[in-house]
CSV table of C-alpha atoms and ligand atoms in Angstrom, one decimal:
chain,number,residue,atom,x,y,z
A,1169,MET,CA,-7.2,-13.8,14.4
A,1170,SER,CA,-7.8,-12.0,17.5
A,1171,SER,CA,-10.6,-13.0,20.4
A,1172,THR,CA,-12.8,-10.0,21.0
A,1173,THR,CA,-12.7,-10.4,24.7
A,1174,SER,CA,-9.6,-10.5,27.3
A,1175,ILE,CA,-9.3,-13.0,29.5
A,1176,HIS,CA,-8.8,-9.9,32.6
A,1177,GLY,CA,-11.4,-8.6,32.0
A,1178,MET,CA,-12.6,-5.3,29.5
A,1179,TRP,CA,-13.7,-1.5,30.0
A,1180,SER,CA,-17.1,-0.6,31.0
A,1181,SER,CA,-17.6,1.8,28.3
A,1182,ARG,CA,-15.1,4.7,26.2
A,1183,LEU,CA,-15.1,6.6,29.2
A,1184,ALA,CA,-13.4,3.9,31.2
A,1185,PHE,CA,-11.0,3.7,28.8
A,1186,ILE,CA,-10.2,7.1,29.1
A,1187,LEU,CA,-10.3,7.3,32.6
A,1188,ALA,CA,-8.3,4.5,33.1
A,1189,ALA,CA,-5.5,5.6,30.4
A,1190,THR,CA,-5.6,9.0,31.8
A,1191,GLY,CA,-4.9,7.8,34.9
A,1192,SER,CA,-1.5,5.9,33.9
A,1193,ALA,CA,-0.5,8.8,31.9
A,1194,VAL,CA,-1.2,11.7,34.5
A,1195,GLY,CA,1.0,11.3,37.4
A,1196,LEU,CA,4.5,12.1,39.4
A,1197,GLY,CA,5.7,12.3,36.0
A,1198,ASN,CA,3.5,15.2,34.9
A,1199,ILE,CA,4.2,17.5,38.0
A,1200,TRP,CA,7.0,15.7,39.7
A,1201,ARG,CA,9.4,15.0,36.8
A,1202,PHE,CA,8.6,17.4,34.1
A,1203,PRO,CA,8.6,20.4,36.3
A,1204,TYR,CA,12.5,19.0,37.4
A,1205,THR,CA,13.4,18.2,34.4
A,1206,ALA,CA,12.2,21.6,32.8
A,1207,GLY,CA,13.9,23.2,35.4
A,1208,GLU,CA,17.6,21.2,34.9
A,1209,TYR,CA,17.8,22.2,31.3
A,1210,GLY,CA,17.1,25.9,31.6
A,1211,GLY,CA,13.2,26.2,31.0
A,1212,GLY,CA,11.5,27.4,27.2
A,1213,ALA,CA,13.5,25.4,25.6
A,1214,PHE,CA,13.9,22.5,26.4
A,1215,VAL,CA,9.1,23.1,26.9
A,1216,LEU,CA,8.7,23.5,23.4
A,1217,VAL,CA,10.9,20.5,22.2
A,1218,TYR,CA,9.3,17.5,24.5
A,1219,LEU,CA,5.8,19.8,22.8
A,1220,LEU,CA,7.0,18.7,19.7
A,1221,CYS,CA,8.0,15.2,21.1
A,1222,VAL,CA,4.5,14.4,21.9
A,1223,ALA,CA,2.8,15.6,18.9
A,1224,ALA,CA,5.2,13.6,16.7
A,1225,ILE,CA,6.0,10.9,18.3
A,1226,GLY,CA,4.3,10.5,21.1
A,1227,VAL,CA,1.0,10.7,20.1
A,1228,PRO,CA,1.5,7.9,16.6
A,1229,ILE,CA,3.4,5.3,18.8
A,1230,MET,CA,0.5,6.0,22.0
A,1231,MET,CA,-2.0,5.0,18.8
A,1232,ALA,CA,0.0,2.6,17.0
A,1233,GLU,CA,0.5,0.6,20.8
A,1234,ILE,CA,-3.5,1.4,22.0
A,1235,MET,CA,-3.8,-0.8,18.8
A,1236,LEU,CA,-1.2,-4.2,19.1
A,1237,GLY,CA,-2.5,-3.9,21.7
A,1238,ARG,CA,-6.3,-4.1,21.2
A,1239,ARG,CA,-5.5,-6.6,18.1
A,1240,GLY,CA,-4.2,-9.0,21.2
A,1241,ARG,CA,-6.0,-8.9,23.9
A,1242,GLN,CA,-3.0,-10.6,26.3
A,1243,SER,CA,-0.4,-9.1,28.0
A,1244,PRO,CA,2.2,-8.0,25.8
A,1245,ILE,CA,4.5,-10.6,25.6
A,1246,ASN,CA,1.6,-13.0,24.2
A,1247,SER,CA,0.1,-9.8,22.2
A,1248,MET,CA,3.5,-9.4,20.0
A,1249,ARG,CA,4.3,-13.2,20.5
A,1250,ALA,CA,0.4,-13.7,18.5
A,1251,LEU,CA,0.2,-10.5,16.1
A,1252,ALA,CA,3.4,-11.6,14.6
A,1253,ARG,CA,2.0,-14.7,14.0
A,1254,GLU,CA,-0.6,-13.8,12.7
A,1255,GLU,CA,1.5,-11.2,10.8
A,1256,GLY,CA,3.7,-13.8,9.4
A,1257,ALA,CA,6.9,-12.6,10.9
A,1258,SER,CA,9.9,-13.5,13.4
A,1259,PRO,CA,8.6,-14.6,17.1
A,1260,PHE,CA,11.3,-12.4,18.2
A,1261,TRP,CA,8.8,-9.8,18.5
A,1262,GLN,CA,7.7,-11.4,21.6
A,1263,LEU,CA,10.9,-9.6,22.7
A,1264,LEU,CA,9.7,-6.3,23.2
A,1265,GLY,CA,6.9,-7.1,25.9
A,1266,TRP,CA,9.9,-9.1,27.4
A,1267,VAL,CA,11.6,-5.2,27.7
A,1268,GLY,CA,8.7,-3.7,28.4
A,1269,ILE,CA,8.6,-6.3,31.6
A,1270,LEU,CA,11.8,-4.9,32.4
A,1271,SER,CA,11.7,-1.2,31.9
A,1272,GLY,CA,8.3,-0.7,33.9
A,1273,PHE,CA,10.1,-3.0,36.7
A,1274,LEU,CA,12.4,-0.6,36.9
A,1275,ILE,CA,10.2,2.4,36.7
A,1276,LEU,CA,7.8,1.1,39.2
A,1277,SER,CA,10.6,0.5,41.9
A,1278,PHE,CA,11.9,4.1,42.1
A,1279,TYR,CA,8.5,5.5,41.1
A,1280,SER,CA,7.3,3.8,44.0
A,1281,VAL,CA,10.0,6.0,46.0
A,1282,ILE,CA,8.6,9.1,44.8
A,1283,ALA,CA,5.2,8.1,45.5
A,1284,GLY,CA,6.4,7.2,49.0
A,1285,TRP,CA,7.5,11.1,49.8
A,1286,THR,CA,4.3,12.3,48.0
A,1287,LEU,CA,2.3,9.8,51.6
A,1288,ALA,CA,5.0,11.6,53.4
A,1289,TYR,CA,3.6,15.0,52.7
A,1290,VAL,CA,0.2,14.9,53.0
A,1291,PHE,CA,1.1,14.6,56.7
A,1292,ARG,CA,3.5,17.1,57.0
A,1293,ALA,CA,1.0,19.4,55.2
A,1294,ALA,CA,-2.1,17.9,57.4
A,1295,GLY,CA,0.6,18.2,60.8
A,1296,GLY,CA,1.0,22.9,59.8
A,1297,LEU,CA,4.7,22.1,59.8
A,1298,PHE,CA,4.5,24.2,56.3
A,1299,SER,CA,3.1,27.0,57.3
A,1300,GLY,CA,5.9,29.9,58.0
A,1301,VAL,CA,7.8,28.1,56.2
A,1302,ASP,CA,10.9,29.7,54.1
A,1303,ALA,CA,13.3,28.2,51.2
A,1304,ALA,CA,16.1,27.0,53.9
A,1305,GLY,CA,13.9,25.8,56.1
A,1306,SER,CA,11.5,23.4,53.1
A,1307,GLU,CA,15.0,22.7,52.1
A,1308,ALA,CA,16.5,21.1,55.4
A,1309,MET,CA,12.7,19.5,55.5
A,1310,PHE,CA,12.9,17.4,52.6
A,1311,ASN,CA,16.8,16.8,53.3
A,1312,ALA,CA,16.2,15.3,56.5
A,1313,LEU,CA,13.4,13.0,54.7
A,1314,VAL,CA,16.0,12.1,52.0
A,1315,ALA,CA,18.5,10.9,54.8
A,1316,ASP,CA,15.4,8.4,56.6
A,1317,PRO,CA,15.6,4.8,54.7
A,1318,GLU,CA,13.6,3.4,57.3
A,1319,ARG,CA,11.5,6.1,57.0
A,1320,LEU,CA,11.4,5.9,52.8
A,1321,LEU,CA,11.2,2.3,53.7
A,1322,ALA,CA,8.2,2.7,55.3
A,1323,TRP,CA,6.3,5.1,53.0
A,1324,HIS,CA,7.8,3.1,50.0
A,1325,THR,CA,5.7,-0.4,52.0
A,1326,VAL,CA,2.2,1.8,51.8
A,1327,PHE,CA,3.0,2.2,48.2
A,1328,MET,CA,3.9,-0.9,46.8
A,1329,VAL,CA,1.4,-2.4,48.9
A,1330,MET,CA,-2.0,0.0,47.7
A,1331,THR,CA,-1.0,-0.6,44.1
A,1332,ALA,CA,-0.9,-4.9,44.5
A,1333,LEU,CA,-4.1,-4.3,46.3
A,1334,ILE,CA,-5.8,-2.8,42.8
A,1335,VAL,CA,-3.6,-4.9,40.8
A,1336,ALA,CA,-4.9,-7.9,42.9
A,1337,ARG,CA,-8.5,-7.2,42.2
A,1338,GLY,CA,-8.3,-7.0,38.6
A,1339,VAL,CA,-7.8,-3.1,36.5
A,1340,SER,CA,-11.4,-2.9,34.6
A,1341,SER,CA,-13.0,-3.2,38.0
A,1342,GLY,CA,-10.5,-1.6,40.9
A,1343,LEU,CA,-9.7,1.8,38.9
A,1344,GLU,CA,-12.8,3.6,36.9
A,1345,GLN,CA,-14.6,5.1,40.3
A,1346,ALA,CA,-11.6,6.2,41.7
A,1347,VAL,CA,-10.0,8.1,38.5
A,1348,ARG,CA,-13.8,9.5,38.0
A,1349,TRP,CA,-13.9,11.3,40.5
A,1350,LEU,CA,-9.9,12.2,41.8
A,1351,MET,CA,-8.7,13.4,38.5
A,1352,PRO,CA,-11.3,16.1,38.2
A,1353,ALA,CA,-10.3,17.0,41.7
A,1354,LEU,CA,-6.1,17.4,41.3
A,1355,PHE,CA,-7.6,19.3,38.0
A,1356,VAL,CA,-9.0,21.3,40.1
A,1357,LEU,CA,-7.0,21.8,42.7
A,1358,LEU,CA,-3.9,22.0,40.7
A,1359,VAL,CA,-5.3,25.5,39.1
A,1360,VAL,CA,-6.3,26.5,42.0
A,1361,MET,CA,-2.4,26.4,42.1
A,1362,VAL,CA,-1.7,28.7,39.3
A,1363,LEU,CA,-4.1,31.1,40.7
A,1364,TYR,CA,-2.1,31.6,43.7
A,1365,ALA,CA,1.3,31.6,42.0
A,1366,ALA,CA,-0.7,34.0,39.7
A,1367,GLN,CA,-0.7,36.5,42.2
A,1368,ALA,CA,1.8,35.6,45.2
A,1369,GLY,CA,4.7,34.3,42.9
A,1370,GLU,CA,6.5,35.4,40.1
A,1371,PHE,CA,3.7,34.2,37.5
A,1372,ARG,CA,6.1,37.0,34.7
A,1373,ALA,CA,8.9,35.5,34.9
A,1374,GLY,CA,8.5,31.9,35.3
A,1375,LEU,CA,6.2,31.5,32.5
A,1376,ALA,CA,8.6,33.5,30.3
A,1377,TYR,CA,10.8,31.1,32.0
A,1378,LEU,CA,8.0,28.2,30.6
A,1379,PHE,CA,7.3,29.5,28.2
A,1380,TYR,CA,10.4,31.6,26.2
A,1381,PRO,CA,12.5,29.3,24.1
A,1382,ASP,CA,16.3,30.3,24.6
A,1383,PHE,CA,17.7,27.7,22.6
A,1384,ALA,CA,21.6,29.3,23.5
A,1385,LYS,CA,20.8,28.9,27.1
A,1386,LEU,CA,21.6,24.7,26.0
A,1387,GLY,CA,25.5,25.2,24.3
A,1388,ALA,CA,26.4,22.7,24.9
A,1389,ARG,CA,24.3,20.2,26.2
A,1390,PHE,CA,21.9,20.3,23.4
A,1391,GLY,CA,22.1,16.5,22.7
A,1392,GLU,CA,20.9,16.3,26.2
A,1393,ALA,CA,18.3,18.5,26.7
A,1394,VAL,CA,16.9,16.8,23.4
A,1395,LEU,CA,17.0,13.4,24.8
A,1396,SER,CA,16.0,13.9,27.8
A,1397,ALA,CA,12.9,16.0,26.4
A,1398,MET,CA,12.1,13.3,24.4
A,1399,GLY,CA,12.7,10.4,27.2
A,1400,GLN,CA,10.0,13.0,29.7
A,1401,ALA,CA,7.1,12.4,26.8
A,1402,PHE,CA,7.2,9.1,26.6
A,1403,PHE,CA,7.7,8.5,29.8
A,1404,SER,CA,4.6,11.1,30.4
A,1405,LEU,CA,2.7,9.6,28.4
A,1406,SER,CA,3.5,5.6,29.5
A,1407,LEU,CA,4.8,4.8,26.2
A,1408,GLY,CA,6.9,1.9,25.3
A,1409,MET,CA,6.7,-0.6,27.8
A,1410,GLY,CA,3.3,-2.2,27.0
A,1411,ALA,CA,1.2,-0.2,29.5
A,1412,ILE,CA,-1.0,1.7,27.1
A,1413,MET,CA,-1.1,-2.2,25.0
A,1414,ILE,CA,-2.4,-3.2,27.7
A,1415,TYR,CA,-4.9,-1.0,28.9
A,1416,GLY,CA,-5.9,-1.2,24.8
A,1417,SER,CA,-5.9,-4.8,25.3
A,1418,TYR,CA,-9.9,-4.1,27.7
A,1419,LEU,CA,-10.8,-1.5,24.4
A,1420,ASN,CA,-14.3,-3.1,22.9
A,1421,SER,CA,-13.2,-2.9,19.5
A,1422,ARG,CA,-15.5,-0.6,19.0
A,1423,ALA,CA,-14.1,2.9,19.8
A,1424,SER,CA,-12.5,5.1,17.6
A,1425,ILE,CA,-8.4,4.9,18.9
A,1426,GLY,CA,-7.7,8.7,17.1
A,1427,GLN,CA,-10.4,10.1,19.4
A,1428,ASN,CA,-8.4,8.8,22.9
A,1429,VAL,CA,-5.8,9.2,22.1
A,1430,GLY,CA,-5.7,12.8,20.8
A,1431,ILE,CA,-8.1,13.4,24.3
A,1432,ILE,CA,-5.4,12.1,26.4
A,1433,ALA,CA,-2.4,13.3,25.2
A,1434,GLY,CA,-3.8,17.0,25.8
A,1435,MET,CA,-5.1,16.1,29.4
A,1436,ASP,CA,-1.4,14.6,30.1
A,1437,THR,CA,0.2,17.1,28.2
A,1438,LEU,CA,-2.2,20.3,30.3
A,1439,VAL,CA,-2.0,18.7,33.0
A,1440,ALA,CA,2.2,18.6,32.9
A,1441,LEU,CA,1.9,23.1,31.6
A,1442,LEU,CA,-0.5,24.0,35.0
A,1443,ALA,CA,2.3,22.1,36.9
A,1444,GLY,CA,5.1,23.5,35.4
A,1445,MET,CA,2.4,26.8,35.5
A,1446,ALA,CA,1.6,26.6,39.4
A,1447,ILE,CA,6.2,25.7,40.2
A,1448,PHE,CA,8.0,28.3,38.5
A,1449,PRO,CA,6.5,31.4,39.8
A,1450,ILE,CA,7.2,29.9,43.4
A,1451,VAL,CA,10.6,29.0,42.8
A,1452,PHE,CA,12.1,32.2,41.4
A,1453,ALA,CA,9.4,34.8,44.1
A,1454,ASN,CA,11.8,32.5,46.7
A,1455,GLY,CA,15.1,32.8,45.0
A,1456,LEU,CA,14.7,28.7,44.6
A,1457,GLU,CA,16.9,26.9,42.0
A,1458,PRO,CA,14.9,25.8,39.1
A,1459,GLY,CA,17.1,23.2,38.6
A,1460,SER,CA,18.0,22.1,42.0
A,1461,GLY,CA,16.6,18.6,40.7
A,1462,PRO,CA,13.7,15.6,41.8
A,1463,GLY,CA,13.2,18.3,44.8
A,1464,LEU,CA,12.4,20.8,43.1
A,1465,ILE,CA,8.7,20.3,44.0
A,1466,PHE,CA,8.7,19.1,47.7
A,1467,GLN,CA,11.2,22.2,48.0
A,1468,THR,CA,9.1,24.9,46.5
A,1469,LEU,CA,5.3,24.0,47.1
A,1470,PRO,CA,5.7,24.1,50.8
A,1471,ILE,CA,6.1,27.2,50.9
A,1472,ALA,CA,3.6,27.9,49.0
A,1473,PHE,CA,1.4,26.0,51.5
A,1474,GLY,CA,2.5,27.6,54.6
A,1475,GLN,CA,2.0,31.1,53.4
A,1476,MET,CA,-1.3,30.7,52.1
A,1477,PRO,CA,-4.5,30.9,54.0
A,1478,GLY,CA,-5.5,27.5,54.5
A,1479,GLY,CA,-2.8,26.0,53.2
A,1480,SER,CA,-2.4,22.9,56.0
A,1481,LEU,CA,-5.2,21.8,54.5
A,1482,PHE,CA,-4.9,22.6,50.7
A,1483,GLY,CA,-1.6,21.5,51.1
A,1484,ALA,CA,-3.0,17.6,52.6
A,1485,LEU,CA,-5.5,18.0,50.0
A,1486,PHE,CA,-2.8,18.4,47.5
A,1487,PHE,CA,-0.8,16.0,48.3
A,1488,VAL,CA,-3.3,13.2,48.9
A,1489,LEU,CA,-3.9,13.5,45.2
A,1490,LEU,CA,-1.0,13.2,43.6
A,1491,VAL,CA,-0.5,10.1,45.8
A,1492,PHE,CA,-4.0,8.6,43.4
A,1493,ALA,CA,-2.6,10.2,40.8
A,1494,ALA,CA,0.4,8.6,41.4
A,1495,TRP,CA,-1.2,4.9,42.1
A,1496,THR,CA,-3.8,5.3,39.2
A,1497,SER,CA,-0.3,4.9,37.2
A,1498,ALA,CA,1.9,2.4,39.3
A,1499,ILE,CA,-1.4,0.2,38.7
A,1500,SER,CA,-0.4,0.5,34.9
A,1501,LEU,CA,3.3,-0.2,35.4
A,1502,LEU,CA,2.2,-3.3,37.3
A,1503,GLU,CA,-0.5,-4.7,35.1
A,1504,PRO,CA,1.9,-6.1,32.1
A,1505,MET,CA,3.9,-8.3,34.3
A,1506,VAL,CA,1.0,-9.7,36.9
A,1507,ALA,CA,-1.5,-10.4,33.2
A,1508,TRP,CA,2.0,-12.3,32.2
A,1509,LEU,CA,2.1,-14.5,34.8
A,1510,VAL,CA,-2.2,-15.4,35.4
A,1511,GLU,CA,-1.5,-16.3,31.5
A,1512,ASN,CA,1.5,-18.2,31.9
A,1513,ARG,CA,2.1,-18.7,35.2
A,1514,GLY,CA,-1.8,-20.3,35.5
A,1515,LEU,CA,-1.3,-18.3,38.6
A,1516,SER,CA,-4.4,-16.5,40.5
A,1517,ARG,CA,-4.3,-12.8,40.1
A,1518,PRO,CA,-4.3,-11.9,43.3
A,1519,ARG,CA,-0.9,-14.2,43.9
A,1520,ALA,CA,1.1,-13.2,41.0
A,1521,ALA,CA,-0.1,-9.1,42.0
A,1522,ALA,CA,1.2,-10.3,45.6
A,1523,LEU,CA,4.4,-11.4,43.7
A,1524,ALA,CA,5.1,-9.4,40.9
A,1525,ALA,CA,5.1,-6.0,43.6
A,1526,ALA,CA,7.2,-8.2,46.2
A,1527,ALA,CA,10.4,-8.4,43.7
A,1528,VAL,CA,9.6,-4.5,43.1
A,1529,TRP,CA,9.9,-4.0,46.0
A,1530,LEU,CA,12.9,-5.1,46.9
A,1531,LEU,CA,14.1,-3.5,44.1
A,1532,GLY,CA,12.7,-0.2,45.6
A,1533,ILE,CA,14.8,-0.4,47.9
A,1534,ALA,CA,17.8,-0.1,46.1
A,1535,CYS,CA,16.5,2.5,44.9
A,1536,LEU,CA,15.7,4.5,49.0
A,1537,LEU,CA,19.4,3.7,49.8
A,1538,SER,CA,21.3,5.4,47.1
A,1539,LEU,CA,19.7,8.8,48.7
A,1540,ASN,CA,21.7,8.1,51.9
A,1541,LEU,CA,23.5,4.7,52.7
A,1542,TRP,CA,24.8,3.8,49.5
A,1543,SER,CA,25.3,6.9,48.2
A,1544,ASP,CA,28.2,6.2,47.0
A,1545,ILE,CA,27.5,3.0,45.3
A,1546,THR,CA,27.5,4.7,41.5
A,1547,ILE,CA,27.1,3.5,38.3
A,1548,LEU,CA,27.9,5.5,35.6
A,1549,GLY,CA,27.9,7.8,38.1
A,1550,ARG,CA,25.0,7.1,38.9
A,1551,GLY,CA,22.9,5.4,41.9
A,1552,PHE,CA,20.3,3.5,41.2
A,1553,LEU,CA,17.4,5.7,41.3
A,1554,VAL,CA,18.4,8.6,39.1
A,1555,LEU,CA,20.2,5.3,36.8
A,1556,PHE,CA,16.6,4.1,36.9
A,1557,ASN,CA,15.4,7.5,35.8
A,1558,ASP,CA,18.0,8.0,33.1
A,1559,LEU,CA,18.1,4.6,32.0
A,1560,THR,CA,14.0,4.6,31.2
A,1561,ALA,CA,12.8,6.6,30.2
A,1562,ASN,CA,15.9,8.0,27.9
A,1563,VAL,CA,16.9,4.6,26.5
A,1564,LEU,CA,14.7,1.8,26.5
A,1565,LEU,CA,11.2,3.5,26.6
A,1566,PRO,CA,12.3,5.0,23.2
A,1567,LEU,CA,13.3,1.8,22.2
A,1568,GLY,CA,10.4,0.6,22.7
A,1569,GLY,CA,8.4,2.9,21.0
A,1570,VAL,CA,10.4,1.8,17.8
A,1571,ALA,CA,10.2,-0.8,18.2
A,1572,ILE,CA,6.4,-0.1,18.2
A,1573,ALA,CA,6.3,2.3,15.3
A,1574,ILE,CA,8.3,0.1,13.1
A,1575,PHE,CA,6.1,-3.3,14.1
A,1576,ALA,CA,2.4,-1.0,13.6
A,1577,GLY,CA,4.5,0.3,10.0
A,1578,TRP,CA,6.0,-2.0,9.1
A,1579,ILE,CA,4.7,-5.6,9.9
A,1580,MET,CA,1.3,-5.4,10.0
A,1581,ARG,CA,-0.5,-5.2,7.1
A,1582,ARG,CA,-2.0,-1.7,6.3
A,1583,ALA,CA,-5.4,-3.7,6.2
A,1584,SER,CA,-5.0,-4.9,9.9
A,1585,SER,CA,-4.2,-1.3,10.6
A,1586,ALA,CA,-6.9,1.0,9.1
A,1587,ASP,CA,-9.5,-1.6,9.8
A,1588,GLU,CA,-8.7,-1.9,13.9
A,1589,LEU,CA,-7.7,1.7,13.9
A,1590,GLY,CA,-11.5,2.0,12.2
A,1591,LEU,CA,-9.7,4.6,9.8
A,1592,ALA,CA,-10.2,4.4,5.8
A,1593,GLY,CA,-7.4,2.8,4.4
A,1594,ASP,CA,-6.5,5.8,1.9
A,1595,GLY,CA,-7.9,8.5,4.1
A,1596,LEU,CA,-5.7,12.3,4.7
A,1597,TRP,CA,-5.8,10.6,8.4
A,1598,TYR,CA,-4.6,7.1,8.0
A,1599,LEU,CA,-1.5,8.2,6.1
A,1600,VAL,CA,-0.8,11.1,8.2
A,1601,TRP,CA,-0.7,8.3,10.6
A,1602,LEU,CA,1.4,6.4,8.9
A,1603,VAL,CA,4.0,8.3,7.1
A,1604,LEU,CA,4.5,8.9,11.7
A,1605,VAL,CA,4.5,6.0,12.6
A,1606,GLN,CA,7.2,4.2,10.0
A,1607,PHE,CA,9.1,7.0,9.1
A,1608,VAL,CA,8.8,10.3,11.5
A,1609,ALA,CA,9.2,8.8,14.7
A,1610,PRO,CA,12.0,6.4,14.6
A,1611,ALA,CA,14.0,8.9,12.4
A,1612,CYS,CA,13.5,11.6,14.9
A,1613,VAL,CA,14.4,8.7,18.1
A,1614,VAL,CA,17.3,7.9,15.8
A,1615,LEU,CA,18.3,10.9,15.4
A,1616,VAL,CA,17.9,12.3,18.8
A,1617,PHE,CA,20.2,9.2,20.3
A,1618,LEU,CA,22.9,10.2,17.3
A,1619,ASN,CA,22.9,13.5,19.0
A,1620,ALA,CA,23.4,12.3,22.3
A,1621,ILE,CA,25.7,10.6,21.8
A,1622,GLY,CA,27.6,12.5,20.2
A,1623,LEU,CA,27.6,11.0,16.1
A,1624,PHE,CA,25.2,13.9,14.2
B,216,LIG,N1,3.4,8.4,32.8
B,216,LIG,C1,3.0,8.2,34.4
B,216,LIG,C2,3.5,9.5,34.9
B,216,LIG,O1,3.5,10.5,34.2
B,216,LIG,C3,4.3,7.1,34.6
B,216,LIG,C4,4.6,5.9,33.7
B,216,LIG,C5,2.5,4.7,34.0
B,216,LIG,C6,4.8,5.2,33.1
B,216,LIG,N2,3.1,3.7,32.8
B,216,LIG,C7,3.9,4.2,32.8
B,216,LIG,C8,5.9,5.0,32.0
B,216,LIG,C9,4.9,3.9,31.5
B,216,LIG,C10,6.4,5.2,31.6
B,216,LIG,C11,5.4,3.8,31.2
B,216,LIG,O2,3.5,9.3,36.2
C-alpha cells in the first residue's frame, strides 16, 4: 500500500498546497499565452470552447492527477509504476511519467525564454522606456529584444538559475512564502489594469471581442481553434505531465481533492480572463492587431504603462510580479525530473536540480536562437520555440491527460479512487467525476484530435 508521506517533504497545510498548485497553474500561460492565442483565433468562440474544456476536461483530470500523485507519493514515473502494481496493471503505465518528463523538459525550455522577456521588460519599464511610446515604438522595442540572441541568452540564463535554486532547496520550503504574498499582489495589479483599460481603452470592444462567441469567424480554422483552446486549458492548468501529480504527492491524506481543484481551476481561469480584459481594450484603442502572436502583451502593455501616471513604477511592478508567477510555474515543471533523479539515481537534491536545469537551459538556447539566427530552421513549418509550444500544449499534454483519466477511471479500482478522493463511492459527486474521467474527457480529446487532423 502507499505510504502517507513523501521523501521529498510535505506541504505544511492545505493552504500551502493550494498556493503551490495555484502558483503552478497561474503563470505566463494565463497572462502571455491566453491573450495571444485567443487573439489568433478571433476571441469569443475560442474563449467559450476554452471554458468548456476547463470545466469538462480540466477539472476532472486535475482531480485524477492529484489523486494519483497522493496515492503514489513519488515522482510521476515511480508513482505510476507503484500504482500499476497495486492495481495489478501493466508496468507500461510508467511511460506516462516518462512522457511527462519529456513534456516538462520541452515546455520549460521555451517557458524560460519567455520569462526572460519578462525580466528584460522589468528594466525597460523601470528605466522609463515606456513613457509616451506608441504602437510602432513598442513594436520596435519588442523586435529589437527578440532579434538579440545575447540578451535573450542572458535573461534565459538568469531565469533558469532562479528556478534551479528554489528546486534545489525543496519546493515545500522554498515556495510557500513567495506564493502567499506575490500571487495576491499580482491579482490586485491585474484588477487595476482592467480598471485602467475600462477608462482609457476601448472597453466595450475589448469585452465584446473576448466574450461574444462568433463561430463564423473560425471558418476553416474551426478544428485548429478547438484544438488550441483545449491545449490552452491543459497548459494553463498545468495538466498532463505530472507537475500537479507531484504536487499532489506532497499533500496530506485528509485534504479534500475536489474542493481544492475547484479553487485552483477557478483562480486560474479568473486570472486568464482578467488578463484578456486588460489587454484587448488597449489593443483596440491603439489600432493594434489582436492576432499578432506571442509578442502581443509585450507590444500592448508598454503603451498603457507609458500613458498612465506612475506608469514606470507600475509597469516595473507588473513585470516583476509576472516574473514571480512564471517562476512558481517553472518550479513545477522541473520538480518531476528532479524528484526522479533523487529517487532513482541517488543524486542529492541540489545536484539533481543543477543537472536537470542545465539540460533544459541547453535546449532553451535552441528556442531562443529560433527567433533570430536560426529562424530558417523549421520543422513542420515552425521554429523550435513555436514547435515545442504547439507540440506540448496541443499534443503531449492532452495525451498525458487522457492516459491519467483512463488510469484513474478504468484501471484503478473504484474503492481506491473513491477512498482517495474522499467521496462516497455511490454518491452523486463521485459518479459525476467517474463519468467525466471514464467517458467525457477521453472522448472529447479524441474527437478534438480527429477533428483537427480532418478525420471527423
Ligand atoms: N500552467 C503554467 C502557466 O500557465 C505553466 C505550467 C507549469 C505548466 N507547470 C506546467 C504547463 C505543467 C503544463 C504542464 O504558465
